[in-house]
């Protein structure tokens, strides 16, 4: 069977280094807020191309802290609007509603799956304070037009970089350094994944970084002095040590994903299956390899019979979820079409070219049962 993602094999790839790193932490006697966090934060900030990196508990928290810090700094207040793609993982939206901010759901383009920048200006109101740009599936969603809109309307550009570690915009800058602040998730299945939960914020603004560091540590900048009503959202030293190991192999891992993607692009020829717009290699780190099919569920079942595991990212869009019942009757046709047709093929840095060719072969033999 070809697994969608073989996490055991991914960890085994750097197993020796990872075991060494964990042993170092175990033996050190320091398990939180120590040298491992400091080192990873420094190296990850340098990798992304940001001045500051603040580790935290997970990717959702990273996004929550960015907006909470802007509220504490007086840059935004509850009730303000934030434009966010309607086709995203729910965490992007949760980060806003958690802070009392109002998500304004924007439709993506069907061919790129990214925000349709030609439709954004119409969504900007006097209450708009920010665009939350999601680099979905490993792609870079930034455009010059989005940068221009943020400048012109004085909006904070926040990036959700949970799925695009290592990806670059056309000018060479990495996603996570293109806006005012970025949230990163190191959930195990992400391109840079920990062995548990972890996340980080990158930014160039010292006040923002300091505020976030305090918020994630009970609201404290100085021991037993509490400036904010914060929470406990810190990165374990063990996770920082593991992430440091994997950070050094991230580009190599992303190249391995690109090699699999190339086999898919070149091999898949079934007219029932289409791809989103192809990007230049450096603009995609292929966290997910999405294809579209009008008969998606039938295709998924067929691939399963052929021993190929696939997933759907995501089966139900946020505006159709029970937790956001206020939006359930909204009509967002592009978002809904993507959620109806999307299927994610197996892709990972440990998948072999032979396995990818097997997926291609199976996809190309898919026919509709009804015909
Ligand atoms: C994974 C993910 C998150 C949340 O990260 P966690 O570390 O799981 O909390 C946020 N946004 C997107 C787009 C994600 O894929």
Tab-separated table of C-alpha atoms and ligand atoms in Angstrom:
chain	number	residue	atom	x	y	z
A	1	UNK	CA	0.000	0.000	0.000
A	2	UNK	CA	1.161	3.539	-0.704
A	3	UNK	CA	0.478	5.645	2.355
A	4	UNK	CA	-0.610	9.249	2.055
A	5	UNK	CA	2.183	10.211	4.430
A	6	UNK	CA	4.561	7.818	6.174
A	7	UNK	CA	5.624	9.741	9.277
A	8	UNK	CA	7.590	6.827	10.658
A	9	UNK	CA	9.764	6.728	7.544
A	10	UNK	CA	10.178	10.511	7.630
A	11	UNK	CA	11.494	10.369	11.203
A	12	UNK	CA	13.698	7.361	10.426
A	13	UNK	CA	15.374	9.294	7.595
A	14	UNK	CA	17.168	11.468	10.171
A	15	UNK	CA	16.644	9.032	13.040
A	16	UNK	CA	20.186	8.999	14.357
A	17	UNK	CA	20.475	12.790	14.510
A	18	UNK	CA	17.014	13.057	16.057
A	19	UNK	CA	17.784	10.507	18.756
A	20	UNK	CA	21.037	12.310	19.550
A	21	UNK	CA	19.195	15.630	19.844
A	22	UNK	CA	16.547	14.193	22.145
A	23	UNK	CA	19.156	12.515	24.342
A	24	UNK	CA	20.994	15.838	24.618
A	25	UNK	CA	17.819	17.501	25.928
A	26	UNK	CA	16.995	14.643	28.296
A	27	UNK	CA	20.485	14.791	29.781
A	28	UNK	CA	20.585	18.597	29.989
A	29	UNK	CA	17.971	19.029	32.711
A	30	UNK	CA	16.444	21.977	30.795
A	31	UNK	CA	13.068	21.235	29.216
A	32	UNK	CA	11.516	24.642	28.537
A	33	UNK	CA	12.797	28.066	27.464
A	34	UNK	CA	16.411	27.001	27.219
A	35	UNK	CA	19.273	26.877	24.752
A	36	UNK	CA	17.437	24.645	22.258
A	37	UNK	CA	14.591	27.136	21.822
A	38	UNK	CA	17.041	29.999	21.489
A	39	UNK	CA	19.084	28.219	18.857
A	40	UNK	CA	16.086	27.121	16.826
A	41	UNK	CA	14.518	30.579	16.971
A	42	UNK	CA	17.752	32.182	15.757
A	43	UNK	CA	18.265	29.678	12.952
A	44	UNK	CA	14.639	29.626	11.831
A	45	UNK	CA	14.469	33.446	11.728
A	46	UNK	CA	17.626	33.447	9.578
A	47	UNK	CA	16.215	30.733	7.322
A	48	UNK	CA	12.930	32.572	6.779
A	49	UNK	CA	14.646	35.940	6.472
A	50	UNK	CA	12.951	37.638	9.424
A	51	UNK	CA	14.545	39.533	12.289
A	52	UNK	CA	12.608	37.738	15.046
A	53	UNK	CA	11.229	34.283	15.683
A	54	UNK	CA	9.191	33.440	18.780
A	55	UNK	CA	8.451	29.786	19.452
A	56	UNK	CA	5.052	28.819	20.820
A	57	UNK	CA	2.825	25.821	21.473
A	58	UNK	CA	1.367	25.217	17.997
A	59	UNK	CA	0.422	26.861	14.714
A	60	UNK	CA	-3.061	27.910	15.775
A	61	UNK	CA	-1.607	29.681	18.798
A	62	UNK	CA	0.982	31.407	16.595
A	63	UNK	CA	-1.844	33.004	14.590
A	64	UNK	CA	-3.891	33.745	17.706
A	65	UNK	CA	-0.885	35.489	19.308
A	66	UNK	CA	-0.213	37.691	16.291
A	67	UNK	CA	-3.727	39.155	16.354
A	68	UNK	CA	-3.930	39.255	20.151
A	69	UNK	CA	-0.640	41.191	20.204
A	70	UNK	CA	-1.935	43.675	17.628
A	71	UNK	CA	-4.979	44.184	19.868
A	72	UNK	CA	-2.793	44.661	22.966
A	73	UNK	CA	-0.653	47.130	20.990
A	74	UNK	CA	-3.748	49.124	20.025
A	75	UNK	CA	-3.320	48.414	16.309
A	76	UNK	CA	-6.655	46.550	16.111
A	77	UNK	CA	-9.653	46.037	18.316
A	78	UNK	CA	-12.338	43.368	18.599
A	79	UNK	CA	-14.997	43.937	15.937
A	80	UNK	CA	-12.421	44.890	13.298
A	81	UNK	CA	-12.464	42.989	10.022
A	82	UNK	CA	-9.796	40.715	8.590
A	83	UNK	CA	-9.936	39.418	5.027
A	84	UNK	CA	-9.115	35.707	4.868
A	85	UNK	CA	-9.480	33.080	2.130
A	86	UNK	CA	-12.678	31.047	2.472
A	87	UNK	CA	-10.810	27.899	1.388
A	88	UNK	CA	-8.446	27.323	4.256
A	89	UNK	CA	-7.921	25.033	7.191
A	90	UNK	CA	-10.250	26.118	9.993
A	91	UNK	CA	-7.353	27.292	12.201
A	92	UNK	CA	-6.849	30.433	10.089
A	93	UNK	CA	-10.426	31.480	10.840
A	94	UNK	CA	-10.367	30.322	14.484
A	95	UNK	CA	-7.419	32.628	15.145
A	96	UNK	CA	-9.614	35.584	14.192
A	97	UNK	CA	-12.842	34.669	15.956
A	98	UNK	CA	-10.845	33.721	19.085
A	99	UNK	CA	-9.781	37.386	19.204
A	100	UNK	CA	-13.244	38.805	18.513
A	101	UNK	CA	-12.157	39.872	15.018
A	102	UNK	CA	-14.573	39.475	12.127
A	103	UNK	CA	-13.392	37.191	9.311
A	104	UNK	CA	-14.395	38.433	5.872
A	105	UNK	CA	-14.326	35.309	3.726
A	106	UNK	CA	-12.798	35.881	0.301
A	107	UNK	CA	-13.128	33.588	-2.666
A	108	UNK	CA	-10.006	32.023	-4.176
A	109	UNK	CA	-9.269	31.559	-7.844
A	110	UNK	CA	-10.115	28.081	-9.042
A	111	UNK	CA	-6.921	27.803	-11.113
A	112	UNK	CA	-4.495	28.762	-8.316
A	113	UNK	CA	-6.513	27.991	-5.152
A	114	UNK	CA	-5.170	31.293	-3.813
A	115	UNK	CA	-6.951	34.540	-2.960
A	116	UNK	CA	-8.349	36.248	-6.039
A	117	UNK	CA	-6.558	39.585	-5.682
A	118	UNK	CA	-8.808	41.252	-8.261
A	119	UNK	CA	-11.763	40.845	-5.876
A	120	UNK	CA	-10.085	42.002	-2.655
A	121	UNK	CA	-10.445	45.759	-2.937
A	122	UNK	CA	-14.245	45.424	-2.985
A	123	UNK	CA	-14.089	43.700	0.411
A	124	UNK	CA	-12.162	46.492	2.138
A	125	UNK	CA	-14.279	48.638	4.486
A	126	UNK	CA	-13.367	51.318	7.066
A	127	UNK	CA	-13.175	48.463	9.618
A	128	UNK	CA	-10.682	46.337	7.684
A	129	UNK	CA	-7.340	46.091	9.502
A	130	UNK	CA	-5.596	43.111	7.984
A	131	UNK	CA	-5.367	40.470	5.302
A	132	UNK	CA	-4.566	36.967	6.524
A	133	UNK	CA	-2.808	35.394	3.564
A	134	UNK	CA	-2.728	31.594	3.623
A	135	UNK	CA	0.037	29.901	1.653
A	136	UNK	CA	-2.037	26.795	1.105
A	137	UNK	CA	-0.707	23.394	-0.055
A	138	UNK	CA	2.910	24.615	-0.111
A	139	UNK	CA	2.267	27.381	-2.629
A	140	UNK	CA	3.143	31.057	-2.348
A	141	UNK	CA	-0.088	33.084	-2.294
A	142	UNK	CA	1.550	36.523	-2.220
A	143	UNK	CA	1.078	38.889	-5.147
A	144	UNK	CA	2.291	42.440	-5.714
A	145	UNK	CA	-1.342	43.532	-5.817
A	146	UNK	CA	-1.904	42.176	-2.288
A	147	UNK	CA	1.188	44.039	-1.090
A	148	UNK	CA	-0.060	47.218	-2.757
A	149	UNK	CA	-3.549	46.931	-1.231
A	150	UNK	CA	-2.097	46.469	2.257
A	151	UNK	CA	0.119	49.537	1.860
A	152	UNK	CA	-2.575	51.706	0.372
A	153	UNK	CA	-5.210	50.819	2.976
A	154	UNK	CA	-2.805	50.508	5.907
A	155	UNK	CA	-3.604	46.824	6.503
A	156	UNK	CA	-1.378	44.405	8.388
A	157	UNK	CA	-0.371	41.587	6.089
A	158	UNK	CA	-0.270	38.416	8.175
A	159	UNK	CA	0.845	35.139	6.615
A	160	UNK	CA	-0.364	31.700	7.598
A	161	UNK	CA	2.761	29.770	6.683
A	162	UNK	CA	1.721	26.463	8.263
A	163	UNK	CA	1.959	24.630	4.932
A	164	UNK	CA	4.779	26.421	3.097
A	165	UNK	CA	8.043	26.247	5.044
A	166	UNK	CA	10.857	26.943	2.623
A	167	UNK	CA	8.748	28.259	-0.227
A	168	UNK	CA	9.934	31.413	-2.041
A	169	UNK	CA	8.200	34.288	-3.792
A	170	UNK	CA	9.468	35.133	-7.315
A	171	UNK	CA	11.943	37.682	-5.894
A	172	UNK	CA	13.627	35.017	-3.748
A	173	UNK	CA	12.172	36.040	-0.367
A	174	UNK	CA	10.667	33.195	1.606
A	175	UNK	CA	7.033	32.970	2.600
A	176	UNK	CA	6.872	33.970	6.243
A	177	UNK	CA	8.948	37.086	5.522
A	178	UNK	CA	6.667	38.755	2.976
A	179	UNK	CA	4.269	40.548	5.327
A	180	UNK	CA	4.182	42.107	8.791
A	181	UNK	CA	4.062	38.819	10.702
A	182	UNK	CA	3.694	35.112	9.991
A	183	UNK	CA	2.389	32.120	11.911
A	184	UNK	CA	4.125	28.780	11.380
A	185	UNK	CA	2.941	25.329	12.446
A	186	UNK	CA	5.305	22.446	13.115
A	187	UNK	CA	2.556	19.850	13.449
A	188	UNK	CA	4.172	16.464	12.660
A	189	UNK	CA	2.729	16.204	9.147
A	190	UNK	CA	3.903	19.657	8.001
A	191	UNK	CA	6.985	20.077	5.784
A	192	UNK	CA	8.969	21.044	8.878
A	193	UNK	CA	7.319	18.842	11.465
A	194	UNK	CA	8.074	18.233	15.141
A	195	UNK	CA	7.360	15.010	17.033
A	196	UNK	CA	4.300	16.607	18.606
A	197	UNK	CA	2.871	20.117	18.638
A	198	UNK	CA	4.946	23.246	18.102
A	199	UNK	CA	4.614	26.587	16.342
A	200	UNK	CA	6.315	29.943	15.858
A	201	UNK	CA	5.790	33.531	14.822
A	202	UNK	CA	8.262	35.387	12.609
A	203	UNK	CA	8.291	39.177	12.200
A	204	UNK	CA	10.588	42.199	11.990
A	205	UNK	CA	8.815	44.251	14.665
A	206	UNK	CA	10.470	44.055	18.092
A	207	UNK	CA	7.416	45.275	19.988
A	208	UNK	CA	5.263	42.627	18.315
A	209	UNK	CA	7.803	39.873	19.049
A	210	UNK	CA	8.157	40.936	22.697
A	211	UNK	CA	4.390	41.117	23.157
A	212	UNK	CA	3.915	37.653	21.667
A	213	UNK	CA	6.679	36.183	23.806
A	214	UNK	CA	4.930	37.561	26.893
A	215	UNK	CA	1.435	36.443	25.812
A	216	UNK	CA	2.650	32.881	25.271
A	217	UNK	CA	4.234	32.876	28.742
A	218	UNK	CA	1.227	33.803	30.964
A	219	UNK	CA	1.460	37.427	29.839
A	220	UNK	CA	4.748	37.893	31.643
A	221	UNK	CA	7.922	39.618	30.483
A	222	UNK	CA	9.511	39.550	33.902
A	223	UNK	CA	9.084	36.624	36.270
A	224	UNK	CA	5.955	36.991	38.451
A	225	UNK	CA	5.036	40.338	36.865
A	226	UNK	CA	1.999	40.005	34.586
A	227	UNK	CA	1.354	42.613	31.948
A	228	UNK	CA	-1.315	40.700	29.979
A	229	UNK	CA	-3.757	37.926	30.717
A	230	UNK	CA	-1.753	35.454	28.670
A	231	UNK	CA	-1.670	31.684	28.480
A	232	UNK	CA	0.877	28.951	28.631
A	233	UNK	CA	1.878	28.292	25.011
A	234	UNK	CA	5.566	27.442	24.863
A	235	UNK	CA	7.665	25.152	22.700
A	236	UNK	CA	9.286	22.192	24.442
A	237	UNK	CA	13.076	22.050	24.336
A	238	UNK	CA	12.752	18.534	22.874
A	239	UNK	CA	10.681	19.796	19.964
A	240	UNK	CA	13.076	22.695	19.354
A	241	UNK	CA	15.993	20.259	19.234
A	242	UNK	CA	14.173	17.965	16.781
A	243	UNK	CA	13.144	20.920	14.615
A	244	UNK	CA	16.737	22.181	14.535
A	245	UNK	CA	17.836	18.830	13.086
A	246	UNK	CA	15.082	18.823	10.483
A	247	UNK	CA	15.537	22.496	9.571
A	248	UNK	CA	19.001	21.640	8.246
A	249	UNK	CA	17.416	19.107	5.879
A	250	UNK	CA	14.330	21.119	4.930
A	251	UNK	CA	15.533	22.305	1.513
A	252	UNK	CA	16.664	18.793	0.641
A	253	UNK	CA	13.272	17.402	1.777
A	254	UNK	CA	11.403	20.007	-0.270
A	255	UNK	CA	13.506	19.085	-3.328
A	256	UNK	CA	12.476	15.460	-2.828
A	257	UNK	CA	8.817	16.550	-2.790
A	258	UNK	CA	9.387	18.507	-6.023
A	259	UNK	CA	10.805	15.415	-7.707
A	260	UNK	CA	7.593	13.524	-6.855
A	261	UNK	CA	5.478	16.447	-8.080
A	262	UNK	CA	7.339	16.440	-11.404
A	263	UNK	CA	6.528	12.757	-11.913
A	264	UNK	CA	2.862	13.577	-11.299
A	265	UNK	CA	2.816	16.580	-13.631
A	266	UNK	CA	4.555	14.718	-16.428
A	267	UNK	CA	2.780	11.409	-16.013
A	268	UNK	CA	-0.853	12.117	-15.227
A	269	UNK	CA	-2.810	12.280	-18.455
A	270	UNK	CA	-6.312	11.178	-17.484
A	271	UNK	CA	-8.751	13.784	-18.882
A	272	UNK	CA	-10.978	13.300	-15.823
A	273	UNK	CA	-8.235	14.706	-13.601
A	274	UNK	CA	-6.944	18.288	-13.690
A	275	UNK	CA	-4.270	20.237	-11.787
A	276	UNK	CA	-4.235	23.707	-10.353
A	277	UNK	CA	-1.971	26.145	-12.159
A	278	UNK	CA	1.665	25.001	-12.284
A	279	UNK	CA	4.151	27.176	-10.427
A	280	UNK	CA	7.873	27.588	-10.825
A	281	UNK	CA	9.598	25.035	-8.613
A	282	UNK	CA	10.907	27.439	-5.997
A	283	UNK	CA	7.379	28.779	-5.482
A	284	UNK	CA	6.003	25.482	-4.340
A	285	UNK	CA	7.154	23.154	-1.583
A	286	UNK	CA	4.300	20.699	-2.230
A	287	UNK	CA	3.003	20.220	1.276
A	288	UNK	CA	-0.031	18.802	-0.515
A	289	UNK	CA	-0.355	17.715	-4.146
A	290	UNK	CA	-3.961	18.557	-5.009
A	291	UNK	CA	-5.776	17.379	-8.120
A	292	UNK	CA	-9.339	18.132	-9.146
A	293	UNK	CA	-11.895	15.622	-10.330
A	294	UNK	CA	-15.616	16.086	-10.843
A	295	UNK	CA	-16.054	12.513	-9.677
A	296	UNK	CA	-13.697	12.925	-6.748
A	297	UNK	CA	-15.283	10.390	-4.399
A	298	UNK	CA	-15.356	7.719	-7.105
A	299	UNK	CA	-11.701	8.443	-7.898
A	300	UNK	CA	-10.732	8.222	-4.240
A	301	UNK	CA	-12.502	4.868	-3.919
A	302	UNK	CA	-10.793	3.574	-7.069
A	303	UNK	CA	-7.343	4.598	-5.837
A	304	UNK	CA	-8.052	2.954	-2.513
A	305	UNK	CA	-8.838	-0.299	-4.334
A	306	UNK	CA	-5.473	0.076	-6.077
A	307	UNK	CA	-3.754	0.392	-2.682
A	308	UNK	CA	-3.244	4.158	-2.798
A	309	UNK	CA	-4.192	6.262	0.174
A	310	UNK	CA	-5.432	9.789	-0.520
A	311	UNK	CA	-6.973	12.558	1.586
A	312	UNK	CA	-9.270	15.508	0.960
A	313	UNK	CA	-8.107	18.999	1.963
A	314	UNK	CA	-10.752	19.780	3.018
A	315	UNK	CA	-14.108	18.002	2.759
A	316	UNK	CA	-16.191	20.835	4.278
A	317	UNK	CA	-15.272	24.537	3.970
A	318	UNK	CA	-15.222	26.612	7.189
A	319	UNK	CA	-18.401	28.528	6.257
A	320	UNK	CA	-20.360	25.241	6.136
A	321	UNK	CA	-19.169	24.036	9.540
A	322	UNK	CA	-21.481	23.738	12.521
A	323	UNK	CA	-19.274	26.019	14.646
A	324	UNK	CA	-19.827	28.873	12.167
A	325	UNK	CA	-23.563	28.457	11.706
A	326	UNK	CA	-23.899	32.215	11.035
A	327	UNK	CA	-22.276	31.607	7.603
A	328	UNK	CA	-23.932	28.312	6.690
A	329	UNK	CA	-26.247	29.919	4.151
A	330	UNK	CA	-23.454	31.956	2.497
A	331	UNK	CA	-22.818	31.037	-1.108
A	332	UNK	CA	-19.128	30.892	-2.059
A	333	UNK	CA	-19.222	28.910	-5.301
A	334	UNK	CA	-15.497	28.720	-6.062
A	335	UNK	CA	-14.644	27.622	-2.529
A	336	UNK	CA	-17.431	25.058	-2.582
A	337	UNK	CA	-16.364	23.701	-5.953
A	338	UNK	CA	-12.790	23.264	-4.721
A	339	UNK	CA	-14.011	21.406	-1.653
A	340	UNK	CA	-16.184	19.174	-3.874
A	341	UNK	CA	-13.424	18.315	-6.340
A	342	UNK	CA	-10.137	18.359	-4.444
A	343	UNK	CA	-8.166	15.169	-3.849
A	344	UNK	CA	-4.678	15.112	-2.303
A	345	UNK	CA	-2.249	12.544	-3.729
A	346	UNK	CA	0.481	10.990	-1.599
A	347	UNK	CA	3.581	13.177	-1.449
A	348	UNK	CA	6.462	13.307	1.006
A	349	UNK	CA	10.250	13.498	1.119
A	350	UNK	CA	10.460	9.726	1.649
A	351	UNK	CA	8.189	8.649	-1.177
A	352	UNK	CA	10.127	6.896	-3.955
A	353	UNK	CA	9.871	7.712	-7.677
A	354	UNK	CA	8.587	4.171	-8.235
A	355	UNK	CA	5.757	4.753	-5.792
A	356	UNK	CA	4.894	8.015	-7.567
A	357	UNK	CA	4.857	6.205	-10.926
A	358	UNK	CA	2.503	3.646	-9.432
A	359	UNK	CA	0.130	6.447	-8.415
A	360	UNK	CA	0.326	7.892	-11.947
A	361	UNK	CA	-0.452	4.513	-13.469
A	362	UNK	CA	-3.467	4.010	-11.241
A	363	UNK	CA	-4.787	7.507	-11.913
A	364	UNK	CA	-4.449	7.076	-15.660
A	365	UNK	CA	-6.499	3.877	-15.627
A	366	UNK	CA	-9.409	5.479	-13.723
A	367	UNK	CA	-12.682	5.335	-15.686
A	368	UNK	CA	-16.190	6.281	-14.650
A	369	UNK	CA	-18.305	3.340	-13.547
A	370	UNK	CA	-21.423	4.852	-15.071
A	371	UNK	CA	-19.953	4.752	-18.611
B	1	LIG	C1	-1.852	23.054	10.316
B	1	LIG	C2	-2.400	24.377	10.030
B	1	LIG	C3	-2.633	25.328	11.034
B	1	LIG	C4	-2.597	25.001	12.499
B	1	LIG	O1	-1.421	24.503	12.981
B	1	LIG	P1	-1.410	23.567	14.289
B	1	LIG	O2	0.030	23.514	14.640
B	1	LIG	O3	-1.977	22.260	13.896
B	1	LIG	O4	-2.203	24.268	15.336
B	1	LIG	C5	-3.024	26.596	10.659
B	1	LIG	N1	-3.234	26.921	9.373
B	1	LIG	C6	-3.060	26.039	8.373
B	1	LIG	C7	-3.298	26.468	6.968
B	1	LIG	C8	-2.659	24.734	8.663
B	1	LIG	O5	-2.500	23.855	7.672
